Structures are given as structure tokens and as C-alpha cells.
Coordinates of C-alpha atoms in Angstrom, one line a residue:
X1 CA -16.8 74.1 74.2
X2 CA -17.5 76.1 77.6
X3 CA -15.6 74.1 79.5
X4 CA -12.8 74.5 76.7
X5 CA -13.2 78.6 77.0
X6 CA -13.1 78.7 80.9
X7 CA -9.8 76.6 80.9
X8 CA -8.5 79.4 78.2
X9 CA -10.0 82.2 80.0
X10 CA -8.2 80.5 83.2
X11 CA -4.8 80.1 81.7
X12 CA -5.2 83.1 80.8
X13 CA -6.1 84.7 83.5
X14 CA -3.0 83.1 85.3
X15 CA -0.3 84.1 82.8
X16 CA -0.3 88.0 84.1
X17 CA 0.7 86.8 87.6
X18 CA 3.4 84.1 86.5
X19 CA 4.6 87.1 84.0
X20 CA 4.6 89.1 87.2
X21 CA 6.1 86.2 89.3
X22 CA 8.9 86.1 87.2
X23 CA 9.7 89.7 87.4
X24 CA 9.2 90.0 91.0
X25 CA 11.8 86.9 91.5
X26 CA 14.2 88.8 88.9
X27 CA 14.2 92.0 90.5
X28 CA 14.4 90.6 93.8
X29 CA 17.1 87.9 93.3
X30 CA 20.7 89.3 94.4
X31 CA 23.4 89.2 91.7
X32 CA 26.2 87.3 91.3
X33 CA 28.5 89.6 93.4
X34 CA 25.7 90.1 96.3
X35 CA 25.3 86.2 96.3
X36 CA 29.1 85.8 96.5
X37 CA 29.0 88.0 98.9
X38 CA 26.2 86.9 101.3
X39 CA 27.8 83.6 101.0
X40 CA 31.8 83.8 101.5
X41 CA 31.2 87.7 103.6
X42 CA 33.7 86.0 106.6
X43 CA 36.3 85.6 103.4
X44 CA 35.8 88.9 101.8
X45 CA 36.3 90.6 105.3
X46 CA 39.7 88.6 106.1
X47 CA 40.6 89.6 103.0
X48 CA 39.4 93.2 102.5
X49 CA 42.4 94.9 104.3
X50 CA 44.8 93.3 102.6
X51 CA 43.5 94.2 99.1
X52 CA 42.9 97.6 100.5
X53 CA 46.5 98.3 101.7
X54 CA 48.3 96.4 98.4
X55 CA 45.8 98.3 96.4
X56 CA 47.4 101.7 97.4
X57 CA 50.9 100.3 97.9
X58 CA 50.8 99.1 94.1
X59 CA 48.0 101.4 92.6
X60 CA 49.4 104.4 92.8
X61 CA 52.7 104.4 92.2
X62 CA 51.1 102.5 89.0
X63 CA 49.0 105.0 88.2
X64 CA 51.7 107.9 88.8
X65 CA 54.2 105.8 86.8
X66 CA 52.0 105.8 84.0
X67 CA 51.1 109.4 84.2
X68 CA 54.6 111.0 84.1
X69 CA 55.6 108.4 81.3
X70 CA 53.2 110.2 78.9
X71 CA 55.3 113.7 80.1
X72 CA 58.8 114.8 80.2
X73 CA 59.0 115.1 83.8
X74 CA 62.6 115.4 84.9
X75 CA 64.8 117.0 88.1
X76 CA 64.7 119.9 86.8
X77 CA 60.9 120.6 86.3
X78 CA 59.0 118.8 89.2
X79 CA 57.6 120.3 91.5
X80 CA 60.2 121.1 94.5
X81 CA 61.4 122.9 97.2
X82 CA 64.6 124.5 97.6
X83 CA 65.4 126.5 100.7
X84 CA 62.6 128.6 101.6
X85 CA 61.2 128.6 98.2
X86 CA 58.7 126.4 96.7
X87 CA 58.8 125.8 92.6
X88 CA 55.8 124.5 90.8
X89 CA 55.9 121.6 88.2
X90 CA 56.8 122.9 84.7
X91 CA 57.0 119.2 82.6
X92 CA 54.8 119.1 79.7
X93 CA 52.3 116.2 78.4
X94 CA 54.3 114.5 75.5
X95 CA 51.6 111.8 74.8
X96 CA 53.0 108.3 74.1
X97 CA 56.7 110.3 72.5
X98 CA 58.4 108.5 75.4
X99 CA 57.5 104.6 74.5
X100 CA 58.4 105.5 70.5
X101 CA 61.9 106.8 72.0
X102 CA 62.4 103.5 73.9
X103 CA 60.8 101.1 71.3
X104 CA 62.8 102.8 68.3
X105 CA 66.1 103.4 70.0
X106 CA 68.7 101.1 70.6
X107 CA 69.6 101.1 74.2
X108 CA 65.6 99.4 75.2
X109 CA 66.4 96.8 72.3
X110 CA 69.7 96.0 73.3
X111 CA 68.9 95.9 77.1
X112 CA 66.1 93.6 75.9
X113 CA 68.0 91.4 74.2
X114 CA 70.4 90.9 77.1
X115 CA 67.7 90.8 79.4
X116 CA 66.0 88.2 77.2
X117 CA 68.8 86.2 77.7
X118 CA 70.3 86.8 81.2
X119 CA 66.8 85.4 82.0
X120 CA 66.2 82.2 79.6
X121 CA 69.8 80.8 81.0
X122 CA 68.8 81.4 84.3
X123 CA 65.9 79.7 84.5
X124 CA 67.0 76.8 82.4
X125 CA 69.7 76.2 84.5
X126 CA 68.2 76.7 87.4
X127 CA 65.5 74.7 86.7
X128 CA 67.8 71.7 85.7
X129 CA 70.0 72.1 88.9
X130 CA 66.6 72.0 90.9
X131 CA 65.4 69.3 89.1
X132 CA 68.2 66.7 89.6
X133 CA 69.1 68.0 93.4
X134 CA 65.4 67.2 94.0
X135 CA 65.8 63.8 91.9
X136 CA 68.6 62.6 94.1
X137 CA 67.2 64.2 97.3
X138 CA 64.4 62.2 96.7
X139 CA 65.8 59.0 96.9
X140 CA 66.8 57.4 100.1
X141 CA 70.3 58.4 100.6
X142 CA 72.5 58.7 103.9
X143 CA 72.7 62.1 105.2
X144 CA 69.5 62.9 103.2
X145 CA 68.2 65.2 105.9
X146 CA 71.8 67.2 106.0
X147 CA 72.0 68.0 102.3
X148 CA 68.9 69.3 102.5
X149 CA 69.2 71.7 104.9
X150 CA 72.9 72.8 103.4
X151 CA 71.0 72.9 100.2
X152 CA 68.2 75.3 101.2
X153 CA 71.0 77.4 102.8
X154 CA 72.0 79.8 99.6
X155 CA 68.1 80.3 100.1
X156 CA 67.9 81.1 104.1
X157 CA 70.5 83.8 103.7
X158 CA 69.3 87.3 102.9
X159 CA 69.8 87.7 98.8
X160 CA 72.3 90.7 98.9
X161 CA 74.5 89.2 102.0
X162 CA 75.0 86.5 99.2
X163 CA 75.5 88.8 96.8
X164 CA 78.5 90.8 98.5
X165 CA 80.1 87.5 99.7
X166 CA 79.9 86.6 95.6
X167 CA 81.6 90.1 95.1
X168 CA 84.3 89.5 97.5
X169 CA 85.1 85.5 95.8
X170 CA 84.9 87.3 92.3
X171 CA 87.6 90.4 93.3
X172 CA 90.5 90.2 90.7
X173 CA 93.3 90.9 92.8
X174 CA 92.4 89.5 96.6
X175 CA 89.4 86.9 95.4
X176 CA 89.6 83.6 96.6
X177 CA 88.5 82.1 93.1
X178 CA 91.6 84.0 91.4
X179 CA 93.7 82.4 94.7
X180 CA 92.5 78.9 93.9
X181 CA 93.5 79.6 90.3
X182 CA 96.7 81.2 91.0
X183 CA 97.5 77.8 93.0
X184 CA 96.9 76.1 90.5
X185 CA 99.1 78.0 87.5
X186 CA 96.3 79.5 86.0
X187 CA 96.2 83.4 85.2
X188 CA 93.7 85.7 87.4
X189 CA 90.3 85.7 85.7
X190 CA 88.6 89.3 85.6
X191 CA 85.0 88.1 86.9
X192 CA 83.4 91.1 87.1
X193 CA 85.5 93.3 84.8
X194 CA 85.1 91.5 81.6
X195 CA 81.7 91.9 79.9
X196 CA 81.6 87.9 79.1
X197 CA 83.0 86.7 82.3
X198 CA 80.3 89.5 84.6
X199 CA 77.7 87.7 82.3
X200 CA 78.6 84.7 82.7
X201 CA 79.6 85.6 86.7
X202 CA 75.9 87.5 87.9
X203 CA 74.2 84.0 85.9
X204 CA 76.2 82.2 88.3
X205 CA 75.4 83.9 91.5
X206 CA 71.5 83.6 90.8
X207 CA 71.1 80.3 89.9
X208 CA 73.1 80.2 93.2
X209 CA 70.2 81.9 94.8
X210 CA 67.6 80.3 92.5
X211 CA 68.1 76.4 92.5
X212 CA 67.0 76.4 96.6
X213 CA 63.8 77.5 95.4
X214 CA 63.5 75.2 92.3
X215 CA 64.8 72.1 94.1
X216 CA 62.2 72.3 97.1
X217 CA 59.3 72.9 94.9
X218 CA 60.3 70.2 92.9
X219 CA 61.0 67.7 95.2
X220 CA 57.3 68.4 96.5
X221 CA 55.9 67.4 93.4
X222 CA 57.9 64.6 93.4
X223 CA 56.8 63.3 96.5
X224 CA 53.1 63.3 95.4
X225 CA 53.9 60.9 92.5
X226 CA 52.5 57.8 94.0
X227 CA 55.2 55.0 93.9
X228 CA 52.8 52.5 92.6
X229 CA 53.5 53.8 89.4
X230 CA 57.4 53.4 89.0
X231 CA 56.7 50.1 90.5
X232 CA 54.3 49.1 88.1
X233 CA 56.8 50.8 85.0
X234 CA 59.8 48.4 86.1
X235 CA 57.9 45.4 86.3
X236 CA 56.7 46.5 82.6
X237 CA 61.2 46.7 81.7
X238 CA 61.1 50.4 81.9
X239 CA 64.3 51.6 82.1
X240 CA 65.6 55.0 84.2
X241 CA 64.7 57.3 81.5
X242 CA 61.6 55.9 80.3
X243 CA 60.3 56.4 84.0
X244 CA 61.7 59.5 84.3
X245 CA 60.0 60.8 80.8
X246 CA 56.6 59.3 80.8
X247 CA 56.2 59.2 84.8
X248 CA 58.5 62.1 86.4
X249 CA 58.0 64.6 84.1
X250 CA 54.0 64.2 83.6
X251 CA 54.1 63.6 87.5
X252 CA 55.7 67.4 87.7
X253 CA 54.0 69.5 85.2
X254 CA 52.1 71.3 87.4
X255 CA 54.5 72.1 89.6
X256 CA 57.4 72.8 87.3
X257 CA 55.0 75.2 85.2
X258 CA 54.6 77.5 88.0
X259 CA 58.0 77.3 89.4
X260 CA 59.1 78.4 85.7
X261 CA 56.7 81.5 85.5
X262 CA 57.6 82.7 89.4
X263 CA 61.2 82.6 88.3
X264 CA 60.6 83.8 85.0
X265 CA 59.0 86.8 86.7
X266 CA 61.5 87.3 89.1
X267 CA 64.8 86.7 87.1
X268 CA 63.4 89.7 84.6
X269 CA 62.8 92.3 87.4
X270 CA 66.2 90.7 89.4
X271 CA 67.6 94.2 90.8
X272 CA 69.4 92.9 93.5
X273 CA 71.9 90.8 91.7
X274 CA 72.9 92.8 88.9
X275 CA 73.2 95.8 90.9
X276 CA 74.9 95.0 94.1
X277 CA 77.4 92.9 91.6
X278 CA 78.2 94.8 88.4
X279 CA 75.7 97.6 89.0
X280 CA 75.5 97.0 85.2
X281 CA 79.3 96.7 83.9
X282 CA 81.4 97.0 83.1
X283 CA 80.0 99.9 81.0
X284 CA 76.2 98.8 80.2
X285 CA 77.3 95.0 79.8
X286 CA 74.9 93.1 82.5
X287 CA 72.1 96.2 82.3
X288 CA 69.1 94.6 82.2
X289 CA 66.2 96.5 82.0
X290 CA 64.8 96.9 85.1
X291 CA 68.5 98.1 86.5
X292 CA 68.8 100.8 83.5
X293 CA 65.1 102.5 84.6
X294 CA 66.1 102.8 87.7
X295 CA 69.6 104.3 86.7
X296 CA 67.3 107.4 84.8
X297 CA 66.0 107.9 88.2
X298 CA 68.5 108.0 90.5
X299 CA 72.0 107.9 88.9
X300 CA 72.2 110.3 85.3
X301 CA 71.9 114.1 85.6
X302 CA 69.5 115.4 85.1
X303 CA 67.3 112.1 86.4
X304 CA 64.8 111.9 84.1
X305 CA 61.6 110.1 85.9
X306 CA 59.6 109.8 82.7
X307 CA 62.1 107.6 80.8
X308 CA 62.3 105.6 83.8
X309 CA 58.6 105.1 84.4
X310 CA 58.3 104.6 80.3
X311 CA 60.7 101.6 80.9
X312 CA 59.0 100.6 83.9
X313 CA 55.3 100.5 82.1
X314 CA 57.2 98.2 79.5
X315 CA 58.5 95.9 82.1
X316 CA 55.1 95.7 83.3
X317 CA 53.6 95.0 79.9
X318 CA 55.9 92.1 78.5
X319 CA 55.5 90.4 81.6
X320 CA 51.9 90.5 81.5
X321 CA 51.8 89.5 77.6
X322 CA 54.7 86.7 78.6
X323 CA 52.2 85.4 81.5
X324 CA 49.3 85.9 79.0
X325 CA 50.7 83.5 76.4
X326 CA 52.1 81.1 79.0
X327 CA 48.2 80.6 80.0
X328 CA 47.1 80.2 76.9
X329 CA 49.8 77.6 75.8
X330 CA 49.2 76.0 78.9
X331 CA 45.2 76.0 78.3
X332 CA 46.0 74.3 74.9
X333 CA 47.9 71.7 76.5
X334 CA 45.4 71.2 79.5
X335 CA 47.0 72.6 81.8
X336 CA 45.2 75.0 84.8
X337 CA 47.0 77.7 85.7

């Protein structure tokens, strides 16, 4: 029985100081970010400055975007300076009126709708094009090395050289296309002064600038599919499209889901093409949205800077909800991303 209280009195005695132990080792131990820290501090500081200077580059002309979409800021009531004399802001705080103008009124819908589109068809075409130029690239061919590099070429010329050589085939009076169509009995074709045919025309011209992109990704994922397997698949009788479905495709999912996403992203905010091209025509035809915020800015009088911010917070926010839900789907179908 003594011997059984000593051992209790012992215990404890000894369960203070583990108690204390503990605490000590919890309040001393760094967190999570100090451990990362201490750990990966030559990464952080290789990294810091870049963050840094993006940080301001993006943050805040973000921030200030957001901030005079909740006003009515225009030309006529930002600060400014004429001559001599300075004149102070005068635009009001209007709350979230803007984004109910937009999202009720018909010319956001419609230049979403059109947007919506002008982006679906150029990323399914582009990523078809891609995919069977990196298909037959992939094989050994003669000249393989030569298509390649006159393949990546659209892609190795700066975007709006392309664009203004596209503008010069597409003229309806001195074009080449119209010339080669003229030759051949067939009436000029108004490219880019018909709304179907400048649709149909700036589609062209990106998945011109697009498929270099697609095709060279792709073909990288191809190249990683181990042989073995399509060897294995034909001595099994598996035909060209059975290889091509349960090997190819498989083979290239994580590729082709990023490549999709990049030029999702960038077909939806494509400024260049639409502008240097149609600059929107003929009348608000090929707008798409990003194109129409930065007509409130810079070409309407007066430029109204909050509706163009208001569209440009929208831009922002469907592309984040559309990269969002692509995660997610891509989570369910296990998929990292």
C-alpha cells in the first residue's frame, strides 16, 4: 500500500512538469509559416521581389478598379488639371448601381453571349488543329524537323504584326483572298465588313495564332506516352482509334486540361485581335467584352472609367468562377490541377 501511494504521489508529482513540458514545446515550436520559412528562406528570397513588384503592378490597379466601379467617376469629374488650374474629384459613391446596370442591361449580355462564343469555337478548334498537327508531327515523317519550325512560325511573329498582315489579306477591294476569289469567278467576300464573315474572319486569325501553342504542348505530352503501350494495344488488334481513345487521349489529359484553361483565359481577354482587326465591327458585331470596357475608357465621350472598371471586375470574376468549376470538375474526375 506505501509503495502503491509513493508511485501515485510520484506520477503525480511528474504530471505538472510534462503539463509544463508540453506547453513550453507549444509555445516555443515555430508555426507553420516560420517553419516554411526557416526551411525553403533561399526560395522565399529568389522569389520575394518578384511577388513584390507583380503585387503592385496587379494590386493596385485592382484595387483602384474596384474602387471607382462602386462610383460614377467619368472625364468630366476626376480629378485633373487643365492649364494652370488644378480641379478636384467631384464623382460620387454609387454602391454596387454600376454592376445592376451591366448585369440587367442588354449590351453586357449580349457582349457575353458573343464573347461566350467567340471563345468556345476558338478553343475547340484550336485545340483540334493542335491536336492532329501534333499527331502527325509526332510520327516519323520526312521533313519532320521543317514543318515544325514553319508550324511554330504564326507563333514566333509578334501577335499584332500577324494581325495587320491578316487585315491586309481580308481588305475587300485590294485583299489577296478577294484576288484569289476573283480568279477564280467568285464575287469579292466582305471579311471584315459583314458581321458573319468578321466573326467568322477574327476566329480565323486566332486559331491562326493559337494552334502553334496547342500543337507544341501537345506534342510534348505525346512524347511522354511510352510506346510500349501502343505496342502492346496492336498486338491485342487495337485498331487506330481504339489507340488513339483509350491510350492518346488518357496519355494527354494532363496536358490538354491546362492548355484548354490557358487558352480559355486568354481567348476571353483577346484584345489584340478583335481590336487591331474589327476594333469591334462592323458596329458592335465582334465586341467582346474585354474590347467594349476599354472603349468606355478611351473611345465614347464623356469616357466613363467606372463602367469600364464595372466590366473589368466582371471579366475578372467569371474567369475566376470558370477556373473555380474547371478545378472542381477536374478534382471529381482525379485530375490535379
Amino acid at each position: 500500500m506505501a509503495v502503491h501511494t509513493s508511485g501515485q504521489s510520484v506520477a503525480e508529482a511528474a504530471e505538472p512538469g510534462r503539463a509544463r513540458g508540453r506547453r513550453r514545446d507549444s509555445a516555443g515550436a515555430p508555426g507553420t509559416f516560420r517553419r516554411g520559412l526557416s526551411t525553403h528562406w533561399y526560395a522565399w528570397t529568389m522569389v520575394a521581389p518578384v511577388v513584390i513588384v507583380i503585387g503592385v503592378i496587379i494590386g493596385y490597379p485592382l484595387v483602384r478598379g474596384v474602387y471607382l466601379s462602386l462610383t460614377d467617376a467619368n472625364e468630366r469629374n476626376v480629378e485633373r488639371s487643365i492649364g494652370v488650374n488644378h480641379l478636384p474629384a467631384t464623382y460620387e459613391f454609387v454602391g454596387l448601381d454600376n454592376y445592376a446596370d451591366a448585369l440587367t442591361g442588354n449590351q453586357f449580355l449580349g457582349t457575353l453571349g458573343w464573347t461566350l462564343v467567340w471563345t468556345v469555337s476558338c478553343v475547340t478548334v484550336t485545340f483540334g488543329l493542335g491536336l492532329a498537327l501534333a499527331n502527325i508531327l509526332n510520327r516519323r515523317i520526312a521533313g519532320r524537323s521543317f514543318y515544325r519550325m514553319m508550324l511554330i512560325l504564326p507563333w514566333a511573329v509578334p501577335g499584332f504584326v500577324s494581325v495587320f498582315a491578316w487585315r491586309f489579306l481580308y481588305n475587300e477591294d485590294n485583299g489577296l483572298l478577294n484576288k484569289l476569289l476573283a480568279g477564280g469567278g467568285i464575287d469579292a467576300v466582305p471579311w471584315l465588313n459583314d458581321p458573319t464573315w468578321a466573326k467568322f474572319s477574327v476566329i480565323a486569325v486566332n486559331v491562326w495564332l493559337g494552334v502553334p501553342f496547342m500543337m507544341v504542348a501537345l506534342l510534348g505530352g505525346l512524347q511522354s506516352i511510352p510506346g510500349e503501350l501502343y505496342e502492346a494495344a496492336e498486338m491485342d488488334g487495337a485498331n487506330a482509334w481504339q489507340r488513339f481513345r483509350n491510350i492518346t487521349m488518357p496519355g494527354l489529359r494532363s496536358v490538354s486540361t491546362t492548355v484548354v484553361l490557358l487558352s480559355t483565359i486568354w481567348t476571353f481577354n483577346m484584345f489584340p485581335v478583335i481590336f487591331l482587326l474589327t476594333r469591334g465591327g462592323p458596329g458592335e458585331a465582334t465586341q467582346i467584352l474585354v474590347t467594349q470596357a476599354y472603349k468606355f475608357s478611351f473611345e465614347i465621350s464623356p469616357r466613363d472609367f467606372a463602367q469600364s472598371s464595372t466590366w473589368g471586375v466582371l471579366i475578372l470574376v467569371l474567369l475566376m468562377v470558370f477556373a473555380a468549376v474547371y478545378q472542381r470538375v477536374l478534382r471529381k474526375q482525379g485530375e490535379t490541377w
